[in-house]
PDB file of C-alpha atoms in Angstrom:
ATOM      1  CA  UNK A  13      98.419  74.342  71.011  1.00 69.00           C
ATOM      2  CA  UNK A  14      94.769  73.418  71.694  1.00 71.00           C
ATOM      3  CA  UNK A  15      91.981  76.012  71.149  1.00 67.00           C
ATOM      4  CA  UNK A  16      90.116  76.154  74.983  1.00 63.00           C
ATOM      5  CA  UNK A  17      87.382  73.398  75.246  1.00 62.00           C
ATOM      6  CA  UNK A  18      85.018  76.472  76.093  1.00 83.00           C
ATOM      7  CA  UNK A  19      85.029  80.423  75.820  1.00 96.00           C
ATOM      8  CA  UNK A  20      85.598  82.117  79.215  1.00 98.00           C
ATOM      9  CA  UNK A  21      87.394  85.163  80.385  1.00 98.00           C
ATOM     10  CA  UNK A  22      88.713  86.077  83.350  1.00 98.00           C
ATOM     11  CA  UNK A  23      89.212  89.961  84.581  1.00 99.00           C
ATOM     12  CA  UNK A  24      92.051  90.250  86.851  1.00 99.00           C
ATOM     13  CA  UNK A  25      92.059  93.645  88.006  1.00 98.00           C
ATOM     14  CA  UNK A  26      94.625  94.623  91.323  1.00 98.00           C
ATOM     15  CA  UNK A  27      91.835  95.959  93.626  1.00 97.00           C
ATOM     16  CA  UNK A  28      88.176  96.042  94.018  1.00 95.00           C
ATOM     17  CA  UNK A  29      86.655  98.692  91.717  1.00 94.00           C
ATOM     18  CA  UNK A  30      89.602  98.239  89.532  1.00 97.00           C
ATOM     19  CA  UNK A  31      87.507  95.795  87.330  1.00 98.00           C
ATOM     20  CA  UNK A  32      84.564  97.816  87.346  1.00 97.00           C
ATOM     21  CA  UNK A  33      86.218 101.017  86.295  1.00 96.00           C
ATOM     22  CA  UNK A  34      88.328  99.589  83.308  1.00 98.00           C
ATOM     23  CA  UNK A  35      87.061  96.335  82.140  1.00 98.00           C
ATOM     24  CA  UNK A  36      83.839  95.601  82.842  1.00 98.00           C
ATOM     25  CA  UNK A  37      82.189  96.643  80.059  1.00 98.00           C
ATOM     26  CA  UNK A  38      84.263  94.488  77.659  1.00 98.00           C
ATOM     27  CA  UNK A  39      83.258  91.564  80.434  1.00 98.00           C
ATOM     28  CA  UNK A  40      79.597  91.624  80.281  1.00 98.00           C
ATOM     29  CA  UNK A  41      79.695  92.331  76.155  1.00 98.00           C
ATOM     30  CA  UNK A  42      81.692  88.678  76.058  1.00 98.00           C
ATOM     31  CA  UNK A  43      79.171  87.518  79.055  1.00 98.00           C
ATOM     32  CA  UNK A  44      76.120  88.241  76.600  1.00 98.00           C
ATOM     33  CA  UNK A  45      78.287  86.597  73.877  1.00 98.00           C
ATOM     34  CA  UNK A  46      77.861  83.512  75.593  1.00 98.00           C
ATOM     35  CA  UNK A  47      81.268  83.102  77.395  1.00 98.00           C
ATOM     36  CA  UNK A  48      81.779  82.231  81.209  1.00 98.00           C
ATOM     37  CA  UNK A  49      82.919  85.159  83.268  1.00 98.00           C
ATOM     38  CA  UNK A  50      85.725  85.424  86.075  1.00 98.00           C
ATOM     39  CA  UNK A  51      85.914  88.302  88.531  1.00 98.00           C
ATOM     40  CA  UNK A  52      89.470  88.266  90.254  1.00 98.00           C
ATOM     41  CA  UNK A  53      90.964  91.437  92.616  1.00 98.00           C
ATOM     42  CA  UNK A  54      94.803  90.313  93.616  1.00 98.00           C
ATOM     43  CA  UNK A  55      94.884  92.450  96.495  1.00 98.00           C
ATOM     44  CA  UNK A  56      91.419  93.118  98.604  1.00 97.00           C
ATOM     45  CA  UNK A  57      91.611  96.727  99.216  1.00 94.00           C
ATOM     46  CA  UNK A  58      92.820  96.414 102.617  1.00 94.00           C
ATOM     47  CA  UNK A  59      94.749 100.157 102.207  1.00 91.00           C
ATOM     48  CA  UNK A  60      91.667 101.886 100.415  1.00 79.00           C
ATOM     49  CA  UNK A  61      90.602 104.496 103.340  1.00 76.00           C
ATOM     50  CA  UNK A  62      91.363 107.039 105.829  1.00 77.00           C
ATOM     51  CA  UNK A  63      88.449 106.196 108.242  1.00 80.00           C
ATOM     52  CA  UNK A  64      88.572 102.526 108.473  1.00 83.00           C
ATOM     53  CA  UNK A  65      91.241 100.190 110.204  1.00 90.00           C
ATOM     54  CA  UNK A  66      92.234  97.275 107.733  1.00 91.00           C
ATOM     55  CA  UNK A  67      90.518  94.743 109.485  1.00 94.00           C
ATOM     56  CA  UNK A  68      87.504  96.460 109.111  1.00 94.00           C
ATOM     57  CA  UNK A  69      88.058  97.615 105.511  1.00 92.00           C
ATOM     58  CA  UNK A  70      88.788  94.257 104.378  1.00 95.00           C
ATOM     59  CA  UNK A  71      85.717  92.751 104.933  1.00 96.00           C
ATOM     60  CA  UNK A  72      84.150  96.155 103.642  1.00 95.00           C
ATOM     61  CA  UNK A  73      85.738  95.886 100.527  1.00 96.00           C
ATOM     62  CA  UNK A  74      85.409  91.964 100.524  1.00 97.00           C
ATOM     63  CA  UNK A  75      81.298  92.646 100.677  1.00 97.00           C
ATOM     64  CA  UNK A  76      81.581  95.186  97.893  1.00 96.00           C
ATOM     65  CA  UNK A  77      83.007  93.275  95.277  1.00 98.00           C
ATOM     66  CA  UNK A  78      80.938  90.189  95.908  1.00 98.00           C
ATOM     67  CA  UNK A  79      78.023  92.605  95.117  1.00 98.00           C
ATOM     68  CA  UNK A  80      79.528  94.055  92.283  1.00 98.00           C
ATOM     69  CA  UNK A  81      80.463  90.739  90.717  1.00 98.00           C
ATOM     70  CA  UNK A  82      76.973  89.597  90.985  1.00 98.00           C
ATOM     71  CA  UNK A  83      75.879  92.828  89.220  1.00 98.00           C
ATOM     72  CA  UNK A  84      77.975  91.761  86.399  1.00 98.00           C
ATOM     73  CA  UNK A  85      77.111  87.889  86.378  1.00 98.00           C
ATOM     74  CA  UNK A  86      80.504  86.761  87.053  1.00 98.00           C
ATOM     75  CA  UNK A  87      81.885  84.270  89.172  1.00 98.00           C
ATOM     76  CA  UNK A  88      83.828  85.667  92.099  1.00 98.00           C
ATOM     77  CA  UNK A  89      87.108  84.788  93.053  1.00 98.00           C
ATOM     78  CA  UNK A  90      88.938  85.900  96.681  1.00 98.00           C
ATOM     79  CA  UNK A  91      91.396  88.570  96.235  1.00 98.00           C
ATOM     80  CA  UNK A  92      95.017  87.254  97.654  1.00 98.00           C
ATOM     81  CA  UNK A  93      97.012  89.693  99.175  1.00 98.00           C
ATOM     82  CA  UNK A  94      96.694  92.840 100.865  1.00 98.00           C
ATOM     83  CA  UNK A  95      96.711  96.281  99.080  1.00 97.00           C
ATOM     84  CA  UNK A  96     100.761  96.958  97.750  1.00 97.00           C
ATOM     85  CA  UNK A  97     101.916  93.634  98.628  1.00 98.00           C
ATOM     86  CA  UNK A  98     101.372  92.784  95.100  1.00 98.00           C
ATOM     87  CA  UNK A  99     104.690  91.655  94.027  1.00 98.00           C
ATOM     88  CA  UNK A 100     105.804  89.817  91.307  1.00 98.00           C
ATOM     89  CA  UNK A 101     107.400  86.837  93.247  1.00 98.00           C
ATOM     90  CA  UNK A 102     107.046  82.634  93.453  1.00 98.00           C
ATOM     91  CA  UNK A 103     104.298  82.347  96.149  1.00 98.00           C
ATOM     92  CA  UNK A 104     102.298  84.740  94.659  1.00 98.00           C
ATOM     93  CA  UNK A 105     103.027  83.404  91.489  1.00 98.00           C
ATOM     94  CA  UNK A 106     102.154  79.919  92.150  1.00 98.00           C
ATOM     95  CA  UNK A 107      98.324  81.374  93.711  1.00 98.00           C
ATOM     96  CA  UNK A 108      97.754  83.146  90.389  1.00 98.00           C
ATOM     97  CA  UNK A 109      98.735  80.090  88.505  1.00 98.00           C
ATOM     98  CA  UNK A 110      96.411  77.809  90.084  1.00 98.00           C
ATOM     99  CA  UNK A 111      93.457  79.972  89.210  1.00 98.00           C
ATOM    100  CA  UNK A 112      94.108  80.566  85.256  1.00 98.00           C
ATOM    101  CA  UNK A 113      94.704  76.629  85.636  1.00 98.00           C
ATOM    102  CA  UNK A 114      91.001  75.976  87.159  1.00 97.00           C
ATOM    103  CA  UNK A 115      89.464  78.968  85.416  1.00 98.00           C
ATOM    104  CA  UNK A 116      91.425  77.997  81.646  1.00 97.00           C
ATOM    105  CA  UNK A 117      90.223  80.948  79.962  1.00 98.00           C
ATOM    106  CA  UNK A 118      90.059  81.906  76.499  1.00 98.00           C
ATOM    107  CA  UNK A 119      90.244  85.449  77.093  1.00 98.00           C
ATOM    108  CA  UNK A 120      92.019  87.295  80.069  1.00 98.00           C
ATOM    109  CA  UNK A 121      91.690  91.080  80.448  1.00 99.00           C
ATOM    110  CA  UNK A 122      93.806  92.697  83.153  1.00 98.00           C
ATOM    111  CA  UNK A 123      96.140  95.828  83.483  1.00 98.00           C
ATOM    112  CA  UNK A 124      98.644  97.096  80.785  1.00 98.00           C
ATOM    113  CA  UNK A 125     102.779  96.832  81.310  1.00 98.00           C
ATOM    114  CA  UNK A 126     102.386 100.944  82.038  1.00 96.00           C
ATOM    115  CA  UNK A 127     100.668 102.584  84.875  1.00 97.00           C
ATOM    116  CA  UNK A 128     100.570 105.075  87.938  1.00 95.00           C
ATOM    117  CA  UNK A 129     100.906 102.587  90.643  1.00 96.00           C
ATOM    118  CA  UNK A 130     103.146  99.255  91.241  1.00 97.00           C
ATOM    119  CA  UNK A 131      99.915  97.244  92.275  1.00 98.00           C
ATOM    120  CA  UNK A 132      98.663  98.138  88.569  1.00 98.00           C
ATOM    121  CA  UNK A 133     102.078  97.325  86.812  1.00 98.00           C
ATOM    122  CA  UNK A 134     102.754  93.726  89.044  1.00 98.00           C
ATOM    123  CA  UNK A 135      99.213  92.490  88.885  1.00 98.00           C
ATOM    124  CA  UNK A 136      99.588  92.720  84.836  1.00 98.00           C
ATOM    125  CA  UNK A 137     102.899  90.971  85.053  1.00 98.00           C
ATOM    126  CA  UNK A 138     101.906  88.611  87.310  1.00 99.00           C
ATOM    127  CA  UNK A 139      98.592  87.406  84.601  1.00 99.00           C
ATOM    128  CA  UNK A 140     101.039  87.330  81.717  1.00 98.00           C
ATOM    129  CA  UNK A 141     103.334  85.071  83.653  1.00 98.00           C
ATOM    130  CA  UNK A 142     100.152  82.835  85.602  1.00 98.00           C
ATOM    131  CA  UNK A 143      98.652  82.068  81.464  1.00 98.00           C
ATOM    132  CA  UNK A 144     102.176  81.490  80.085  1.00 98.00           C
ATOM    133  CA  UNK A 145     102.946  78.801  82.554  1.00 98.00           C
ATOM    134  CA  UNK A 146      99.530  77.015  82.298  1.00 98.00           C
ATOM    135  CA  UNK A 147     100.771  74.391  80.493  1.00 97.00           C
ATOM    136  CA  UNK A 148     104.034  73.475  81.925  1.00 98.00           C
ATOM    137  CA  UNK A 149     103.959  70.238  84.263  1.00 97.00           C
ATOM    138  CA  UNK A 150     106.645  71.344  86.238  1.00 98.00           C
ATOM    139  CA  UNK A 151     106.328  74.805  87.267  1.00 98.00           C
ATOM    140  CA  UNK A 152     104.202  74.082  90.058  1.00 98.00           C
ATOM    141  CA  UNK A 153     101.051  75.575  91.371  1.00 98.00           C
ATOM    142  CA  UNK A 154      99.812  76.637  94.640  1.00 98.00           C
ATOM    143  CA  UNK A 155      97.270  74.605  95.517  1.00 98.00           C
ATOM    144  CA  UNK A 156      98.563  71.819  92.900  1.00 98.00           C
ATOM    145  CA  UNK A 157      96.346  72.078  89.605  1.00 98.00           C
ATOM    146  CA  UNK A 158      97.050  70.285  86.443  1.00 97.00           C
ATOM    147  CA  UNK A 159      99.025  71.765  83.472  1.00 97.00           C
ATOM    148  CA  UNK A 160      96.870  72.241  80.313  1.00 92.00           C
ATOM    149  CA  UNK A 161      98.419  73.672  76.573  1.00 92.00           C
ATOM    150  CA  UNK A 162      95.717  75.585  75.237  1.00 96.00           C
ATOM    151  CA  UNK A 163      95.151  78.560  73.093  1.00 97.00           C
ATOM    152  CA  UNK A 164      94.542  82.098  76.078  1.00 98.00           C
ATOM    153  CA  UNK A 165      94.481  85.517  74.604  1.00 98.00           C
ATOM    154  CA  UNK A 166      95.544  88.289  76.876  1.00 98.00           C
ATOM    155  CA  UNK A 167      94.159  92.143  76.619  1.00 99.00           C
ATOM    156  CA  UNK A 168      95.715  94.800  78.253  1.00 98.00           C
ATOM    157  CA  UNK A 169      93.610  97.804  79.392  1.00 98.00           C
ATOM    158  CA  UNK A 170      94.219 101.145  79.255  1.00 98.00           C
ATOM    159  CA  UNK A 171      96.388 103.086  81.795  1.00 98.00           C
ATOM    160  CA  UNK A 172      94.777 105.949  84.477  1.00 94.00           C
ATOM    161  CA  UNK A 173      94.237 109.504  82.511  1.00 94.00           C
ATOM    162  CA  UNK A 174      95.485 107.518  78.835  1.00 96.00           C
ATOM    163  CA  UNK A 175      99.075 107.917  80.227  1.00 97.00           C
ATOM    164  CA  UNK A 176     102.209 105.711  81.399  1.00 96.00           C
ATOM    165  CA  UNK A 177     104.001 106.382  84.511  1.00 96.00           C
ATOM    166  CA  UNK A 178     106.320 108.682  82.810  1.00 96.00           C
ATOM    167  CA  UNK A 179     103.218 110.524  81.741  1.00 96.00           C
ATOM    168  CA  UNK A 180     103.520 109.788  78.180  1.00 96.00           C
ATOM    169  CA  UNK A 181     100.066 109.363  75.983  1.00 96.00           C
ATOM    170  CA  UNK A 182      99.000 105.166  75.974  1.00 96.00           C
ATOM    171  CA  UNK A 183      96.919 105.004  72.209  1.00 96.00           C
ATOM    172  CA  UNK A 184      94.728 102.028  72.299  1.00 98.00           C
ATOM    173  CA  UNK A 185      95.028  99.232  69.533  1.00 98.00           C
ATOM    174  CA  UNK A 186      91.124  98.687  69.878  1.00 98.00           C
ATOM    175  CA  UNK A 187      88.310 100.137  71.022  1.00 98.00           C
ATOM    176  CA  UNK A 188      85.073  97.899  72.725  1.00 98.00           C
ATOM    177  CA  UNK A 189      81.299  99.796  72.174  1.00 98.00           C
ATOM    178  CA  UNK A 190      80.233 100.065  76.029  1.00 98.00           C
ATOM    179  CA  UNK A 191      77.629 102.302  75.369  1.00 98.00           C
ATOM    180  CA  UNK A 192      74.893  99.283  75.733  1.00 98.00           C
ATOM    181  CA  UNK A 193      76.110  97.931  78.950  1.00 98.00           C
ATOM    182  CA  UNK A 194      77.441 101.321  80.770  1.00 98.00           C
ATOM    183  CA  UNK A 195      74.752 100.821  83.070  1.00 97.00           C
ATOM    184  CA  UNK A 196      75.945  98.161  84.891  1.00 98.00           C
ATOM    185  CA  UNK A 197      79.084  98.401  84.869  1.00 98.00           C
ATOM    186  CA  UNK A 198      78.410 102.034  86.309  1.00 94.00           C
ATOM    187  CA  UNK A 199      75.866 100.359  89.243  1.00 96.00           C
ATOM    188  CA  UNK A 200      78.934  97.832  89.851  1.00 97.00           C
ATOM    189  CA  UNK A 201      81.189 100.666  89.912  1.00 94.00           C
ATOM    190  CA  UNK A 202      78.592 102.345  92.691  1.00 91.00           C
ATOM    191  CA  UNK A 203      78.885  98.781  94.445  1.00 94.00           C
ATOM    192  CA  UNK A 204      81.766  99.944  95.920  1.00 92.00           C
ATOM    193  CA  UNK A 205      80.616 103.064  98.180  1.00 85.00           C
ATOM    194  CA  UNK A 206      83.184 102.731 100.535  1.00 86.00           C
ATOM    195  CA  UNK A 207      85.470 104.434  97.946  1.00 76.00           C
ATOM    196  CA  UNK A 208      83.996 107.829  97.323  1.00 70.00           C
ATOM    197  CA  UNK A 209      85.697 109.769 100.227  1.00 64.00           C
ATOM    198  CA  UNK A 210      89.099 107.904  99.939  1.00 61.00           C
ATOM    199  CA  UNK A 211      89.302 108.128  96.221  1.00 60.00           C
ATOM    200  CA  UNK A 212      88.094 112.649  97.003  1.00 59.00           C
ATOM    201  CA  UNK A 213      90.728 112.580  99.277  1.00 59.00           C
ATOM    202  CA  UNK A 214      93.828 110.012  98.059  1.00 56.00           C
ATOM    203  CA  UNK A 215      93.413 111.247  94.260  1.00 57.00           C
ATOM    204  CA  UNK A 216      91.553 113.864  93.879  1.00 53.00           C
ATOM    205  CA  UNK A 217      89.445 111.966  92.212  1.00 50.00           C
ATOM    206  CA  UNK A 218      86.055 114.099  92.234  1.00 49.00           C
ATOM    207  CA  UNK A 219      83.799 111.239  91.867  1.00 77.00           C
ATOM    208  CA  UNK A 220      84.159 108.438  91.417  1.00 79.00           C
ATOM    209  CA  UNK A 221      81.651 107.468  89.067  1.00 84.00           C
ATOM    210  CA  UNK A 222      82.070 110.699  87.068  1.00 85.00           C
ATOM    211  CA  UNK A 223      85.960 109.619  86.337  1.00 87.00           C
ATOM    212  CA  UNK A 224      85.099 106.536  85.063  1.00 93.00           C
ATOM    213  CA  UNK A 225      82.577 108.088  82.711  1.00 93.00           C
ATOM    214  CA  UNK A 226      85.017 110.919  81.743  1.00 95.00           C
ATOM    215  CA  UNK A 227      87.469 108.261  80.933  1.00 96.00           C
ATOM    216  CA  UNK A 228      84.532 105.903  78.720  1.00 98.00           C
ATOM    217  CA  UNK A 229      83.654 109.256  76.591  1.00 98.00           C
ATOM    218  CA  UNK A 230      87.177 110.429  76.097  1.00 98.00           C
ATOM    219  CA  UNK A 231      87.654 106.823  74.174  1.00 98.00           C
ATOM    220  CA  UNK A 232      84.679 106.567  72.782  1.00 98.00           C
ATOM    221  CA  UNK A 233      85.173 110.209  70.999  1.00 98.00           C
ATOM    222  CA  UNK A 234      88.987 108.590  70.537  1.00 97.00           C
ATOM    223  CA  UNK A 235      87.266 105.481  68.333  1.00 98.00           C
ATOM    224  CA  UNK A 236      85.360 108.282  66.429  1.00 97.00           C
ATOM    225  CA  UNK A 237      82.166 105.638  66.465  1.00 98.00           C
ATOM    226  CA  UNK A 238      81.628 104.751  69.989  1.00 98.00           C
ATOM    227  CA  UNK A 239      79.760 107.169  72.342  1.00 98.00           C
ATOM    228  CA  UNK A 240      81.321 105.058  75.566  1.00 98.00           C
ATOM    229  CA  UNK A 241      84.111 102.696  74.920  1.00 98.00           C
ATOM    230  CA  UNK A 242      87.032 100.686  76.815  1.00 98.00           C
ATOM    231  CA  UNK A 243      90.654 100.647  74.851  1.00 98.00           C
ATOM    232  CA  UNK A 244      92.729  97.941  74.768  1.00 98.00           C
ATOM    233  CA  UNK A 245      95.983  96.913  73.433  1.00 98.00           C
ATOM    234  CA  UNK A 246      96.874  92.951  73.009  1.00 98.00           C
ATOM    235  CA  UNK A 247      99.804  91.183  74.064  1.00 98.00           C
ATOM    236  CA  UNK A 248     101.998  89.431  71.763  1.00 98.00           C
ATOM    237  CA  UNK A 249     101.121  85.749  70.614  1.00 97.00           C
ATOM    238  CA  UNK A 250     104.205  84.435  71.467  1.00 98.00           C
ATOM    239  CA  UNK A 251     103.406  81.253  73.607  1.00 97.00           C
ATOM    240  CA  UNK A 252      99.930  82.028  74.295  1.00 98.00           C
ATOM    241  CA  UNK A 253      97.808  81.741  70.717  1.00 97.00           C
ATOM    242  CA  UNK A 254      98.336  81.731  66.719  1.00 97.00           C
ATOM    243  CA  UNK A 255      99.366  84.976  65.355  1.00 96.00           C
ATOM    244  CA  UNK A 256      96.169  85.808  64.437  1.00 95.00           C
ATOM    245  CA  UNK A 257      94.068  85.388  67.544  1.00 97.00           C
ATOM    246  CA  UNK A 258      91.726  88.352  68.326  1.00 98.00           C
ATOM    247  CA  UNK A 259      88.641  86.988  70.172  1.00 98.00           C
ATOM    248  CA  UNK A 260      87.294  90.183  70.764  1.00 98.00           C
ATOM    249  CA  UNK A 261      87.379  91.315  66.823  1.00 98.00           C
ATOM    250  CA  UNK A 262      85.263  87.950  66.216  1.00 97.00           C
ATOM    251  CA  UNK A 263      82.948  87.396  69.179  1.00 98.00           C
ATOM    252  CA  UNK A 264      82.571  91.048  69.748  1.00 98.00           C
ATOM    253  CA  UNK A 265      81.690  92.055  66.172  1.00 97.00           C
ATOM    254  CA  UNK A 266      80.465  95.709  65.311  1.00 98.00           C
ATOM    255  CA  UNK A 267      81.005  96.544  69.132  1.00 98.00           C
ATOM    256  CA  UNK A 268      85.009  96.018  68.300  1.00 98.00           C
ATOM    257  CA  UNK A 269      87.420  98.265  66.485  1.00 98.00           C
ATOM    258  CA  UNK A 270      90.409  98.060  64.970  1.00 98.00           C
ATOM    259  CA  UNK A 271      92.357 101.148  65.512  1.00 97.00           C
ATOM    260  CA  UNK A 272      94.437 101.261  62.117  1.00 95.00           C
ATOM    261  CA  UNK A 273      96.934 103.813  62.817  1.00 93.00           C
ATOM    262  CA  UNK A 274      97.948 101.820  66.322  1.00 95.00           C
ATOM    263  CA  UNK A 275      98.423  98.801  64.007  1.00 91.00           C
ATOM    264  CA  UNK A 276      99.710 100.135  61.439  1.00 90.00           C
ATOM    265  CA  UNK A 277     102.270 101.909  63.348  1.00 90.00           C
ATOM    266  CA  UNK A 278     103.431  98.215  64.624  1.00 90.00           C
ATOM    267  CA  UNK A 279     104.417  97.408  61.198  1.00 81.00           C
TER     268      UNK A 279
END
């Protein structure tokens, strides 16, 4: 297995804001580490309001993240699907597929195997499955792209509230410094206005903004360094990279850590 001909990551997040609120911070740290960045939503938050038809909302929300993405400096790809039509089937499948083959990133950071909500759950099954098939000729993509064997690392972020759907406590295996960036991904985050009265009334979700800075200090005081951090666990090696791939530990440097009791508890 190749290493990639160039560092890139890709942030594949189910709907807009999804990025912004989770990942972003660990994007623009590997942005200013000189790697190409990718800013995918599956679904384009056609369900995300109370006040707007879908039509409408769609382009809304289509707007949005083309601003936020351009906030963070990364290249902006089309969401596919409408809001919980993400399901892990073929078609949708062979779309993802045919990005991660165009795209061939180093690094992809997307939504952990645990969450509150399907859309959450299938979009991180779905970017497991797109990178493991990016080098097999015959599973075929939609449009066709080429096959290519090369070396992808995959990060799984941290679940809503630090807990799976069976409300059990999600420990991160690292922690990412955000402190130095949380400005923009907070002004990407605040891209995405239409969201503020859906999320008040859908979630309870008192702001927005404030949630997603509640979430950044509780890891950061989890690290027990970081003021602001992101948390992320990493996916298994197996058919993606060698055993001891960690781009993050050695592009990210003292804005990376290790959390020892997670790994240690792996054995």
């Amino acid at each position: 297995m190749k290493a990639a001909a160039r560092k890139s990551v890709i942030a594949i997040g189910a709907h807009p804001d999804d990025i912004e609120f989770y990942m972003a911070g660990t994007m623009l740290l590997l942005k200013n580490a000189g790697y190409e960045t990718h800013y995918l939503t599956i679904a384009n938050g056609s369900c995300g309001s109370n006040e707007y038809d879908a039509w409408t909302l769609r382009a809304i929300r289509n707007t949005e993240s083309r601003a936020a993405a351009k906030i963070l400096g990364a290249s902006f790809h089309p969401s596919l699907v409408d809001d919980m039509e993400i399901i892990y089937d073929l078609a949708l499948l062979r779309r993802l597929a045919a990005i991660i083959r165009d795209v061939r990133p180093s690094v992809v950071l997307t939504h952990p195997p645990q969450d509150y909500m399907e859309d959450h759950t299938n979009t991180s099954r779905l970017a497991v499955s797109a990178a493991f098939s990016r080098g097999m000729p015959n599973f075929k993509t939609l449009p066709p792209k080429p096959a290519a064997d090369y070396e992808v690392t995959i990060y799984h972020t941290m679940p809503h509230g630090l807990r799976d759907q069976l409300r059990a406590r999600v420990t991160p295996g690292a922690f990412v410094n955000t402190t130095s960036v949380h400005k923009i991904k907070r002004e990407a985050l605040a891209a995405h206005k239409s969201q503020q009265q859906w999320l008040d009334t859908s979630q309870g979700l008192n702001s927005y903004l404030l949630a997603m800075e509640d979430m950044s200090l509780e890891l950061g005081t989890l690290s027990k360094k970081f003021r602001l951090a992101e948390g992320w666990r990493r996916h298994s090696h197996l058919g993606f990279c060698s055993p001891d791939a960690d781009p993050l530990s050695k592009d990210l440097g003292r804005n990376y850590l290790v959390n020892k009791a997670y790994e240690k508890a792996l054995g």
